Every structure is written in C-alpha cells, then in structure tokens.
Short mmCIF file of C-alpha atoms and ligand atoms in Angstrom, two decimals:
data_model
loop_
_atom_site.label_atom_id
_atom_site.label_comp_id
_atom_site.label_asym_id
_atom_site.label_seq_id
_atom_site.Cartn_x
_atom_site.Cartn_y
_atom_site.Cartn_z
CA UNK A 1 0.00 0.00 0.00
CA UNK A 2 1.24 3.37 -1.11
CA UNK A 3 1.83 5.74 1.74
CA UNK A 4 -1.07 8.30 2.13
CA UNK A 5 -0.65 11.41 4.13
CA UNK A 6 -3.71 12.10 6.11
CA UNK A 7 -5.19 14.98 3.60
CA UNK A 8 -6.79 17.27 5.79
CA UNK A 9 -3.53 18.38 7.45
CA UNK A 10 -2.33 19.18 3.66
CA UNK A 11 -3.88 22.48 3.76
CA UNK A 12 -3.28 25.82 2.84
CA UNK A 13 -3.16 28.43 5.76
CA UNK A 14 -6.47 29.99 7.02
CA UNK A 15 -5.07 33.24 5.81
CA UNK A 16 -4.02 32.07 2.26
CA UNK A 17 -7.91 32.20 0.36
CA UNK A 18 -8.25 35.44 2.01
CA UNK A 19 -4.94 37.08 0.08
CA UNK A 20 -4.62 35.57 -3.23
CA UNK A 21 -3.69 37.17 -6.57
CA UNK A 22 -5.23 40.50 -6.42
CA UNK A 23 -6.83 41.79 -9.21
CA UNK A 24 -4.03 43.65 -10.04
CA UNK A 25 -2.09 41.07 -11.13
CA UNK A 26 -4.99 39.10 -12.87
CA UNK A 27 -5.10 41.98 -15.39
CA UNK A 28 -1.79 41.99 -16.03
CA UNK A 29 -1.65 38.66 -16.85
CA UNK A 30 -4.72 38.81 -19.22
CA UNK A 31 -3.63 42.14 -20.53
CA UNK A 32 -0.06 40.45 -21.12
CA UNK A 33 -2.09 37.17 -22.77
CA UNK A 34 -3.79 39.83 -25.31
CA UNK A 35 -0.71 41.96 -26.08
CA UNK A 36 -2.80 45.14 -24.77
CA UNK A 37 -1.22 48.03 -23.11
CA UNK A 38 -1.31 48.11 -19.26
CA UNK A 39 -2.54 50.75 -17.45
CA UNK A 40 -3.67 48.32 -14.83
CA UNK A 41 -0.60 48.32 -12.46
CA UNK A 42 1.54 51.11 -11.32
CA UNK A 43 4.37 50.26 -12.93
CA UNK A 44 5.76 53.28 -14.11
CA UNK A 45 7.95 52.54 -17.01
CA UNK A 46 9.39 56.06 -17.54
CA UNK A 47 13.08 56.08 -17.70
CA UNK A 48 15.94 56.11 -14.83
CA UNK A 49 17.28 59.48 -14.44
CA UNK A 50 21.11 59.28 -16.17
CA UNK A 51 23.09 59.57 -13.12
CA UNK A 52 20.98 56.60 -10.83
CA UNK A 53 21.36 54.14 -13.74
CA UNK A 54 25.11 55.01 -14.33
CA UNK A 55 25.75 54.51 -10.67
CA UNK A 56 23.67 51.31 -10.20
CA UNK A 57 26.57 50.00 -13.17
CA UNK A 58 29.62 51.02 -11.44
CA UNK A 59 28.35 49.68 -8.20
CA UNK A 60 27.67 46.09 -9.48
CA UNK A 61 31.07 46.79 -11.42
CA UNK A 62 32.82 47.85 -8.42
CA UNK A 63 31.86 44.93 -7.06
CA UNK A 64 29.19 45.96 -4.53
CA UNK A 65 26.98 43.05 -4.83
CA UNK A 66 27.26 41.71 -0.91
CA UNK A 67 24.64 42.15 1.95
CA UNK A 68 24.49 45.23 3.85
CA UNK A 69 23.45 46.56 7.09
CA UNK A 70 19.90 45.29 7.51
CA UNK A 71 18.84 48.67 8.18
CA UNK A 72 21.03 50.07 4.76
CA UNK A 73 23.93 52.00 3.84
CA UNK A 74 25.41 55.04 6.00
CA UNK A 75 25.82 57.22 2.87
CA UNK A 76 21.80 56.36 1.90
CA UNK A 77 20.65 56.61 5.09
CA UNK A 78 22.50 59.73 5.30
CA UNK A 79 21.02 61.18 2.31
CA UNK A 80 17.27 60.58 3.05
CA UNK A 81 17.76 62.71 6.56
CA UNK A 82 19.08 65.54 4.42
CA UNK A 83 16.23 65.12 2.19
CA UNK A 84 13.51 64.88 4.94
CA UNK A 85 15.47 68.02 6.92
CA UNK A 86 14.89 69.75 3.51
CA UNK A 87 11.73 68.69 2.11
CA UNK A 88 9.82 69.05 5.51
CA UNK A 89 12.34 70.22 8.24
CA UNK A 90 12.12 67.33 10.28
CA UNK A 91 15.54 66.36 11.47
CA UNK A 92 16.51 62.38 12.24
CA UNK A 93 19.71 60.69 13.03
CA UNK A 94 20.43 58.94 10.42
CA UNK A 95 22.23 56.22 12.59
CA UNK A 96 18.99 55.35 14.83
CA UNK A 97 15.95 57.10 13.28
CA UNK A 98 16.61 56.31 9.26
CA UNK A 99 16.39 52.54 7.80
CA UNK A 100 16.67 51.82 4.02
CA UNK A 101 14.04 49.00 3.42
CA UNK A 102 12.85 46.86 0.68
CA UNK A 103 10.64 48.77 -0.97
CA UNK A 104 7.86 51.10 0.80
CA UNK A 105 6.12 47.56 0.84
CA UNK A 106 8.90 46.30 2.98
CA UNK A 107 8.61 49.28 5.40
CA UNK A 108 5.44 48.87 5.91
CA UNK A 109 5.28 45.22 6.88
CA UNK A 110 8.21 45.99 9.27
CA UNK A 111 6.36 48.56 10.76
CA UNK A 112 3.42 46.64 10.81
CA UNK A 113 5.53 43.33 12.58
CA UNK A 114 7.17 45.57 14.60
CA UNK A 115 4.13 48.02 16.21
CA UNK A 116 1.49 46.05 16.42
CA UNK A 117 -0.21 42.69 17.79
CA UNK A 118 -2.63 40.47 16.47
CA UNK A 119 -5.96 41.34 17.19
CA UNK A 120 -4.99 45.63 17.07
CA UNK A 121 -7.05 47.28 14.76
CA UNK A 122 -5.44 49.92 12.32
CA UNK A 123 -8.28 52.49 10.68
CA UNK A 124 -7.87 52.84 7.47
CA UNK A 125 -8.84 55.07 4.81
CA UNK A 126 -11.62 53.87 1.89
CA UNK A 127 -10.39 53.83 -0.88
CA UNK A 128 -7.51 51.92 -0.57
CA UNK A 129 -4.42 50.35 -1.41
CA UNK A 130 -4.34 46.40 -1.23
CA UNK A 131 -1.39 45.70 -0.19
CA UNK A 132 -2.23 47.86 3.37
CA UNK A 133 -5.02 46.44 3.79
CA UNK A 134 -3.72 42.81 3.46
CA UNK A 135 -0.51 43.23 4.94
CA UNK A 136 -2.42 44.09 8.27
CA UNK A 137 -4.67 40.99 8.01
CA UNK A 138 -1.29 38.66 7.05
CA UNK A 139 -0.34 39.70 10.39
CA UNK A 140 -3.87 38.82 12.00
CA UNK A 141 -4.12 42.46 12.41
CA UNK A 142 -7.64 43.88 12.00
CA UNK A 143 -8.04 46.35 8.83
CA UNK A 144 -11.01 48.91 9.93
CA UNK A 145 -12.25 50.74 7.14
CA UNK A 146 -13.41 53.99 7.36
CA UNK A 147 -15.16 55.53 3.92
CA UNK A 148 -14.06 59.11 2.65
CA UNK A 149 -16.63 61.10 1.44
CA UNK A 150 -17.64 60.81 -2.34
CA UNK A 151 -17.05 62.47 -4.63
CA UNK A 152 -13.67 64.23 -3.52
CA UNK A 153 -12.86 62.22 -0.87
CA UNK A 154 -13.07 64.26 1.67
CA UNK A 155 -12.23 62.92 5.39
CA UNK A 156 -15.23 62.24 7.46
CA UNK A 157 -14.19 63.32 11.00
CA UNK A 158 -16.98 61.58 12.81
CA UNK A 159 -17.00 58.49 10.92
CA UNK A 160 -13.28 58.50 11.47
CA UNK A 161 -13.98 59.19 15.28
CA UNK A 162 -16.72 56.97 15.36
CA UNK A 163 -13.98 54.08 14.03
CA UNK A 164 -12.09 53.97 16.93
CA UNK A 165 -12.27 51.29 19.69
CA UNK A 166 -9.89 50.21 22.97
CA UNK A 167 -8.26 47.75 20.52
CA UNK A 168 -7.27 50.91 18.14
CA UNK A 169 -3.19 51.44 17.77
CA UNK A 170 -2.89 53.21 14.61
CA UNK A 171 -3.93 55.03 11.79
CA UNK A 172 -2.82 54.34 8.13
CA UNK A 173 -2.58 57.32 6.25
CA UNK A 174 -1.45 57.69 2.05
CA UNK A 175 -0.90 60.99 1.02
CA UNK A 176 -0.85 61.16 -1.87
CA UNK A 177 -3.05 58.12 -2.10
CA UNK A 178 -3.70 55.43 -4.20
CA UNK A 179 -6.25 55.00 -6.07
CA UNK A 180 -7.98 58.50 -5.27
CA UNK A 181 -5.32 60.78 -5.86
CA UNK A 182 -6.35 62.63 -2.99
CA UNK A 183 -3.78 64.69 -0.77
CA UNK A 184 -4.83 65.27 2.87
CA UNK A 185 -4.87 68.95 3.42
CA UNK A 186 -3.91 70.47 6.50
CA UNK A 187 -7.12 70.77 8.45
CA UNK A 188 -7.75 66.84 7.45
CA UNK A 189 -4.76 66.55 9.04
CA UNK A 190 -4.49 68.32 12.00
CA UNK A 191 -8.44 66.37 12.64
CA UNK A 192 -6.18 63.17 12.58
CA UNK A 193 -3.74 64.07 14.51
CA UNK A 194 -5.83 65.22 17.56
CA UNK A 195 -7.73 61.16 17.12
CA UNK A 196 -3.93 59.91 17.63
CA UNK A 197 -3.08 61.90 20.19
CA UNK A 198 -6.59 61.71 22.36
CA UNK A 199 -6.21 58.16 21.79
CA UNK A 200 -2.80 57.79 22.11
CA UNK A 201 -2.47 55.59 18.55
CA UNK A 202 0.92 55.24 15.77
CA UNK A 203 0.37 57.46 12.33
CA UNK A 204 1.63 54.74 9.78
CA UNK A 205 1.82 57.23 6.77
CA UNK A 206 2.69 56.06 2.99
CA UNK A 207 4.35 59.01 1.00
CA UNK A 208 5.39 56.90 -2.05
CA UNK A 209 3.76 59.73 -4.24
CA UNK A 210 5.27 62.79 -2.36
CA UNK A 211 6.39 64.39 -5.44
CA UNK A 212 3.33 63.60 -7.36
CA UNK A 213 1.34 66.67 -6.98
CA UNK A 214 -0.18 68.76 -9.10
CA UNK A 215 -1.42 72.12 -9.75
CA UNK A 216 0.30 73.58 -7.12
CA UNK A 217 -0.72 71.10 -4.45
CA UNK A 218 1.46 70.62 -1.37
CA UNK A 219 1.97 67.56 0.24
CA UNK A 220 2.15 67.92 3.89
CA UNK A 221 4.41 64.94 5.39
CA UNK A 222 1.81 64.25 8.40
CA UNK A 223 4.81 64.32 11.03
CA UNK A 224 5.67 67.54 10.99
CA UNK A 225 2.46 68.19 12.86
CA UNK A 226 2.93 69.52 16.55
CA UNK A 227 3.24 66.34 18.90
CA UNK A 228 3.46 63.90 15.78
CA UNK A 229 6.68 63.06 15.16
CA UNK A 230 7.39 60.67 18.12
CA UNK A 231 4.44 58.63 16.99
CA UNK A 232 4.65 58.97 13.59
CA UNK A 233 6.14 56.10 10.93
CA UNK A 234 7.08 57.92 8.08
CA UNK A 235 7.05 55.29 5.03
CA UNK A 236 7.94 56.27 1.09
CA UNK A 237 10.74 55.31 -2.02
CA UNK A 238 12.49 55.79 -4.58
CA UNK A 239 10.15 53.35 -6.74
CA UNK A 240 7.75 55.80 -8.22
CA UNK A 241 9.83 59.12 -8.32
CA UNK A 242 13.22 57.19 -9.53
CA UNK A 243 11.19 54.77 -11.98
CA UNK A 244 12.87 51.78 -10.08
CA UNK A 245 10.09 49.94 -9.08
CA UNK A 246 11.99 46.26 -9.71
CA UNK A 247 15.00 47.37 -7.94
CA UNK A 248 13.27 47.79 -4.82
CA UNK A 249 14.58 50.63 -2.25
CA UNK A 250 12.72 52.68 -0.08
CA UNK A 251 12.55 53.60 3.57
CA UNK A 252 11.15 54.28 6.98
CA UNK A 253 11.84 57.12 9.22
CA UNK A 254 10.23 57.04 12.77
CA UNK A 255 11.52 57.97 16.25
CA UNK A 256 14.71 55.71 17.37
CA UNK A 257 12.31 54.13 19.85
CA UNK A 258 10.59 52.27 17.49
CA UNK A 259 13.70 51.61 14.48
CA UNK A 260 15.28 48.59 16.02
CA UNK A 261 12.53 46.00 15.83
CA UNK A 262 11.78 47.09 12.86
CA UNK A 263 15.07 47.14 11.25
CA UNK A 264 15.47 43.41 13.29
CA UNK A 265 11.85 42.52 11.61
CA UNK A 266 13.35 43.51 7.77
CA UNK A 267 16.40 41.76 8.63
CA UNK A 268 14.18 38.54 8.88
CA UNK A 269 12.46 38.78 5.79
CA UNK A 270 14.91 40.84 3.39
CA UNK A 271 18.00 41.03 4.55
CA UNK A 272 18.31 44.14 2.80
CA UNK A 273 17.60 46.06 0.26
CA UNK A 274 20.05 45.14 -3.04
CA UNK A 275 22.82 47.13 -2.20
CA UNK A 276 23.65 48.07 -5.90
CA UNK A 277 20.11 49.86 -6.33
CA UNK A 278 21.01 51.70 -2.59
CA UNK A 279 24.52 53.16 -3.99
CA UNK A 280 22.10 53.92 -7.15
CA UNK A 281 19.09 55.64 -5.16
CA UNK A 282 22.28 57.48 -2.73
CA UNK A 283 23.58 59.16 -5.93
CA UNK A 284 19.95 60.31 -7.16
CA UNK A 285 19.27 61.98 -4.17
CA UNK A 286 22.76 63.82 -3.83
CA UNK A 287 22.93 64.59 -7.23
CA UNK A 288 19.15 65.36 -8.61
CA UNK A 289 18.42 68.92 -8.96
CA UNK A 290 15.05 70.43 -7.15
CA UNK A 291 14.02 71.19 -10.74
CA UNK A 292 14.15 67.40 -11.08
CA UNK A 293 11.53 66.66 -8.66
CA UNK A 294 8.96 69.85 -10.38
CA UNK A 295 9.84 68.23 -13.90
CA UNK A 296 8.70 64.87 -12.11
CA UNK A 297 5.19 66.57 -11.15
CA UNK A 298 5.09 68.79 -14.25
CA UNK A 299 5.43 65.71 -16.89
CA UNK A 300 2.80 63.57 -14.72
CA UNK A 301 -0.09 66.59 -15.18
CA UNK A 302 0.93 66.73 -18.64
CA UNK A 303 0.12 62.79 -18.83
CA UNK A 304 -2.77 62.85 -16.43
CA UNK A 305 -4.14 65.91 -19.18
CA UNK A 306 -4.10 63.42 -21.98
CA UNK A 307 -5.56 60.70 -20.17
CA UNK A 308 -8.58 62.50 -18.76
CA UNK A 309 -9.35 63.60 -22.06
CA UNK A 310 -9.41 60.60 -23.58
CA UNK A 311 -11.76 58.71 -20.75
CA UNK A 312 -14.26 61.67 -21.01
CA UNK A 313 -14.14 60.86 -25.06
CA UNK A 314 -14.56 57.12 -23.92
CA UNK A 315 -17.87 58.61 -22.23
CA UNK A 316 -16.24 57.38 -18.65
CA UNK A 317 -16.68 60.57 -16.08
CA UNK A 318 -13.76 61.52 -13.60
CA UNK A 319 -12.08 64.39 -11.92
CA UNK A 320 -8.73 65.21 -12.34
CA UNK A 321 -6.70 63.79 -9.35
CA UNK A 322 -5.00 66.15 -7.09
CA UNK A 323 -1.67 63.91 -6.82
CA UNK A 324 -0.48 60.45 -7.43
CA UNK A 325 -0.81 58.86 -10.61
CA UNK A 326 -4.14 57.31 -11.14
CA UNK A 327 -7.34 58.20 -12.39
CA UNK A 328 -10.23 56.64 -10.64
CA UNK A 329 -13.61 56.33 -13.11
CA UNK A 330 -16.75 56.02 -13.92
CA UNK A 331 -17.76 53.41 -16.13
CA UNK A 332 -21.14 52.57 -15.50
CA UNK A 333 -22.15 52.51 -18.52
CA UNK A 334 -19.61 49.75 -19.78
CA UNK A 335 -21.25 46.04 -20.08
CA UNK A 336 -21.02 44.19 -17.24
CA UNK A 337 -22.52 43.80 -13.37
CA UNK A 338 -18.90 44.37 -12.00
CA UNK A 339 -16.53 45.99 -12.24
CA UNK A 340 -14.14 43.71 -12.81
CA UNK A 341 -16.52 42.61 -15.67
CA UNK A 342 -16.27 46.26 -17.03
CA UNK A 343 -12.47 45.86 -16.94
CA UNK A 344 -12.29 42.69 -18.71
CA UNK A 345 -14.81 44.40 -21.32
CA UNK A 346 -12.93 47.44 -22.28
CA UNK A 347 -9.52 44.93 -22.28
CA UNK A 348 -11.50 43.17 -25.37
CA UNK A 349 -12.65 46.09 -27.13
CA UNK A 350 -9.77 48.35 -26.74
CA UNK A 351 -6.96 46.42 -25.55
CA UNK A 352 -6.21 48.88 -22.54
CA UNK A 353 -6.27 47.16 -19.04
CA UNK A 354 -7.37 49.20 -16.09
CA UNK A 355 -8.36 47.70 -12.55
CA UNK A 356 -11.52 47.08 -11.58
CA UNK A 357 -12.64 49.62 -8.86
CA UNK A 358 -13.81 47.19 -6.76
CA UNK A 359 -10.11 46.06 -5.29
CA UNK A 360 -9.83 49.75 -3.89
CA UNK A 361 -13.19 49.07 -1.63
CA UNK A 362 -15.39 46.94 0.82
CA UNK A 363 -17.39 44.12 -1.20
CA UNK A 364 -20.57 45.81 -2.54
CA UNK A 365 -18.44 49.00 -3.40
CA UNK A 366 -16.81 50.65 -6.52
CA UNK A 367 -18.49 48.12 -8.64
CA UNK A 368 -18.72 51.31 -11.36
CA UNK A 369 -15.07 52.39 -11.27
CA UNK A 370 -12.24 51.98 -13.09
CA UNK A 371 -8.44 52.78 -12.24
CA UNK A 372 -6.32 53.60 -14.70
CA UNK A 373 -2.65 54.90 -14.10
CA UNK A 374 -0.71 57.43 -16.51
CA UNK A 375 2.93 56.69 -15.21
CA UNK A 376 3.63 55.77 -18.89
CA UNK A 377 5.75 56.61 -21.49
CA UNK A 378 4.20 59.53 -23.50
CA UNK A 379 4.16 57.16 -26.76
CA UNK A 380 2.71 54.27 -24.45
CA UNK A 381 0.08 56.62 -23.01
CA UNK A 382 -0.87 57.99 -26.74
CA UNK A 383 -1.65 54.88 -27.74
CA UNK A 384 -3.93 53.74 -24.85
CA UNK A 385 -5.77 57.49 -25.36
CA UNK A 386 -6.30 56.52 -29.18
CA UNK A 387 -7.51 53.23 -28.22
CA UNK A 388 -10.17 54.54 -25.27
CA UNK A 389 -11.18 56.99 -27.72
CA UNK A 390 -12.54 54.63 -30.44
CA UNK A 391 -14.60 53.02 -27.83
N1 PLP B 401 2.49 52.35 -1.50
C1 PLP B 401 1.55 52.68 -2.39
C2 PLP B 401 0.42 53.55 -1.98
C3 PLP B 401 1.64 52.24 -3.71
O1 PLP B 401 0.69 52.59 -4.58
C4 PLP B 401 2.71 51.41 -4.11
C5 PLP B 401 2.82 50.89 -5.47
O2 PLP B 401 1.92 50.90 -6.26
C6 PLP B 401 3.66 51.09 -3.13
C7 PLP B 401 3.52 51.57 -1.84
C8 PLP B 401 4.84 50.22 -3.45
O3 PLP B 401 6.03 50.87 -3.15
P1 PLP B 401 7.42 50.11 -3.21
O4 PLP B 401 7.69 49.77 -4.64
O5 PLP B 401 8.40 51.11 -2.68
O6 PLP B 401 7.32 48.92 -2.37
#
C-alpha cells in the first residue's frame, strides 16, 4: 500500500484564500495574454534618471553586490535625513531614526511586525491600497475601514472618530493616495492628529507619491504636525519618483524608539535592500536637482491631461486627481454587473487594461469604477488614449 498522508492536514493556511492574486495582477496577466497596453498596475515605465542608472553600473562593477546593514547603507541613510530636513524640516539621526528598506512595501510590513499585535485594529482610509489592507490581516491584524466622502474624498471626521475602539493602535494614512489621488490637506490633518493623540495611537503614513502633486498642491508629510513626530512612521521610495520599481529601495523614518525592531523585523524577511540599487538611489538623491523633482510633477499633469481627455471621449466621467498617478472612473455605462466585468470588457474592445474599482473598496463597493494609471511613457500613453477613444 502506497503511503497516504492524512489529507486534511495538507492544507493551505487559514489566511491564504483570504490574500490571493489580487486583481491587479490578474489583469496583467490577461492584458499580457492579449498583447494590450497596461494601465492596470503602477508600474511606471518612464526612464531612470542618467546619473541613478550610471551609478547602479559602477556599483555592481565595483563589485558591490554583498549584503548590507539590515537597516542600509550610512551614505543612503545619510542622504534621506538631508532630504527629509529639507523637504519638511524634520531632522533624524540617520544612525537610529533612518532605515533603508525593501521597498515602501517592505517598510510597511516591518512597521506593521514591529508596532502592532494580532488582534490591534489599524483604521484605514476607503479607498484603498491592497497591499495595506492585506498586509495588516497577514499579520492577523484587524483592517477597519473607514469611507471618505464621495465624490472628492473628503475625510469624514466623525466616521473617522466613530472608528475607533480600545483595541485601536494606529492610523494608516497615504498621502498622496492610491487610487484617489487625494492629498490630505492640512485641516484633514491636523483632525487626525488630535484622534492619535486623544487616543494615544501610531500614524503609519505612505508618501510613495510625495512628489506627485499637481497644480500647485502641497503635500504635507503628516509628522511635521505639533506632537506627531514621536508617533509617527514615516514610510515612502524611490520606486515611483526614480522609476525603479523592480530594484526595490525605499525607507522608513520614525523615532529611534521604534527603528530597532523594525530594522530586526526587515532583517528577517529581506535582509536588505540590493545594495547596488542603494549606492544607485544614494547618488539620485545627492545629485538630482530640485528642478528634477517639479519636472517629475510637471510631466505627470501633462500625462494625467491626456488621459482625462481621452476617458471623457470614452464617455467614462472623472475628476482630475489632485496627486499620485491614477485616475479613478466612472464606467457605468460599460457592459457588465462588475466591475471587474467592465475591466475585462474594455480589455477586449480596446486592448487597454485598467483595474476594476472594486479592489480599492469593501465588497458591494466601486463596482462602477475603473483605475487607470498614466505613469507611462508619452508614446505608451498615446496609444492607450487613441484606443479609449474609439470606444
Ligand atoms: N504604497 C503605495 C500607496 C503604492 O501605490 C505602491 C505601489 O503601487 C507602493 C507603496 C509600493 O512601493 P514600493 O515599490 O516602494 O514597495
């Protein structure tokens, strides 16, 4: 008799159905099937500034291809205090208060291994990004969504208040934020602040698109509030703003109380970060002009312009985003009861692949949006616009 293992115990984890492929990634894939153009995922293929590609070479060339501190390189570490003291005048050691990480994503989940226990509950703002709100329940931390207001996605101070229990540690905050494109302003702000510090609760804050802001937006990095900084996880990268989102380097900045289990936490999982791509991101931030990060802003309006235009000709309906890099729409009128049925329609009719709404929401909601993202090449993007205009 063959040997049988006793099946049931051949399981996947309880966590695993709850977490699988996002819907994301199943566009890709059928958008990469069909040879369409993808403005499903945030990719951003726009090129590497000159000098972070040149030094990303000589560093594999000089031969820096070993581990590094867990927690990254002095000079990179270095060089995102001296951008944070002059972006938003907030001064950290770089030695106990900075730690290069894995990608924002890797941030994050140290942050998130490092600050909270299982059972917490984190509030978190609707819409959102995946990623937050399933790196929280990987953790068996509780997600608790909180809606912003429709149509500009405005905070909702009492349903914010009203979100908070005794098992409340933290708020998640993305400014900019994916999907919405929405930037907190200041008195949105200041309203969250005074719910962490009544309540005595972490700000987890994702500033991947920092520099994505447009029409003379500001973003306000959340910690620079009065009283916010100790409590404060500051979380971005050079992903988005470098166009290096393989090479995977970004960062965390939070009060030296908090930086050793977390750097400890990214040890465990990443090591850290590839130490070419750190050298790389080290050089782009000593060496890129201001003007670099304006041009950054200036040539994403310019796409977000031609993309508008074109979904309004497509007969979808959306505002223009304040910052980021997506537009959220209205498709209602596409075939389909979803909106991942929408998407998969307008993939076979036009060969552009956005993401269904839907992954940005609670079940039941955003059923009539699509989310399309302009960090594309401006021959890449003119193409997709032709293609949503025939529709
Ligand atoms: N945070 C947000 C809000 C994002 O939209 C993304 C990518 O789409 C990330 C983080 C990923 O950042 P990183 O590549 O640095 O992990």
């Amino acid at each position: 008799m063959p040997h049988t293992f006793a099946s049931s115990r051949l399981t996947l984890s309880d966590l695993a159905p709850d977490t699988f492929q996002s819907e994301i990634r199943a566009m890709t894939t059928e958008c990469d099937r069909m040879g369409g153009i993808n403005l499903a995922q945030g990719v951003c293929d726009t090129p590497v500034p000159a000098v972070i590609e040149a030094a990303a070479i000589q560093a594999i060339r000089d031969g820096q291809n070993i581990y590094t501190r867990c927690d990254g390189i002095t000079r990179l570490r270095e060089a995102i205090a001296v951008k944070q003291l002059r972006d938003y005048g907030l001064r950290y050691d770089p030695e106990r208060e900075v730690m290069v990480a894995s990608g924002a994503t890797a941030g994050y989940h140290a942050a998130a291994m490092a600050l909270l226990n299982p059972g917490d509950e984190v509030l978190i703002f609707e819409p959102f990004y995946g990623y937050h709100v399933n790196t929280l329940k990987s953790l068996r931390v509780k997600p608790v969504i909180v809606a912003l207001a429709e149509p500009d996605w405005q905070l909702d101070v009492d349903a914010m208040r009203a979100a908070v229990t005794p098992r409340t540690r933290a708020i998640l905050l993305n400014t900019p934020a994916n999907p919405s494109g929405k930037i907190f302003s200041l008195p949105e702000l200041e309203q969250v602040a005074a719910v962490c510090q009544e309540h005595d609760l972490f700000l987890i804050t994702d500033e991947i698109y920092e520099y994505f802001v447009y029409d003379g937006a500001q973003h306000i990095c959340p910690a620079t509030l009065p009283g916010m900084r100790e409590r404060t996880i500051v979380i971005s990268g050079f992903s988005k703003t470098f166009s290096i989102t393989g090479w995977r380097v970004g960062y965390a900045v939070a009060d030296a109380r908090w930086m050793p289990a977390m750097a400890h936490f990214h040890d465990l999982t990443y090591v850290c970060s590839p130490a070419p791509f750190q050298l790389a991101a080290a050089a782009g931030l000593e060496q890129l002009p201001p003007s670099f990060y304006t041009q950054v802003a200036a040539d994403h309006q310019a796409k977000r312009g031609h993309l508008l235009a074109a979904l309004e000709a497509a007969g979808m309906e959306a505002s223009a985003p304040p910052g980021a890099y997506y537009i959220l729409a209205r498709a209602a009128h596409l075939p389909g009861k979803t909106a991942a049925q929408r998407a998969r329609h307008l993939l076979a009719q036009t060969g552009v692949a956005a993401v269904a709404g839907s992954a940005f929401f609670r079940p039941g909601r955003g059923e009539e949006l699509l989310r399309f993202c302009f960090a594309k090449q401006d021959e890449e993007l003119e193409k997709a616009c032709e293609r949503l205009r025939s529709l």
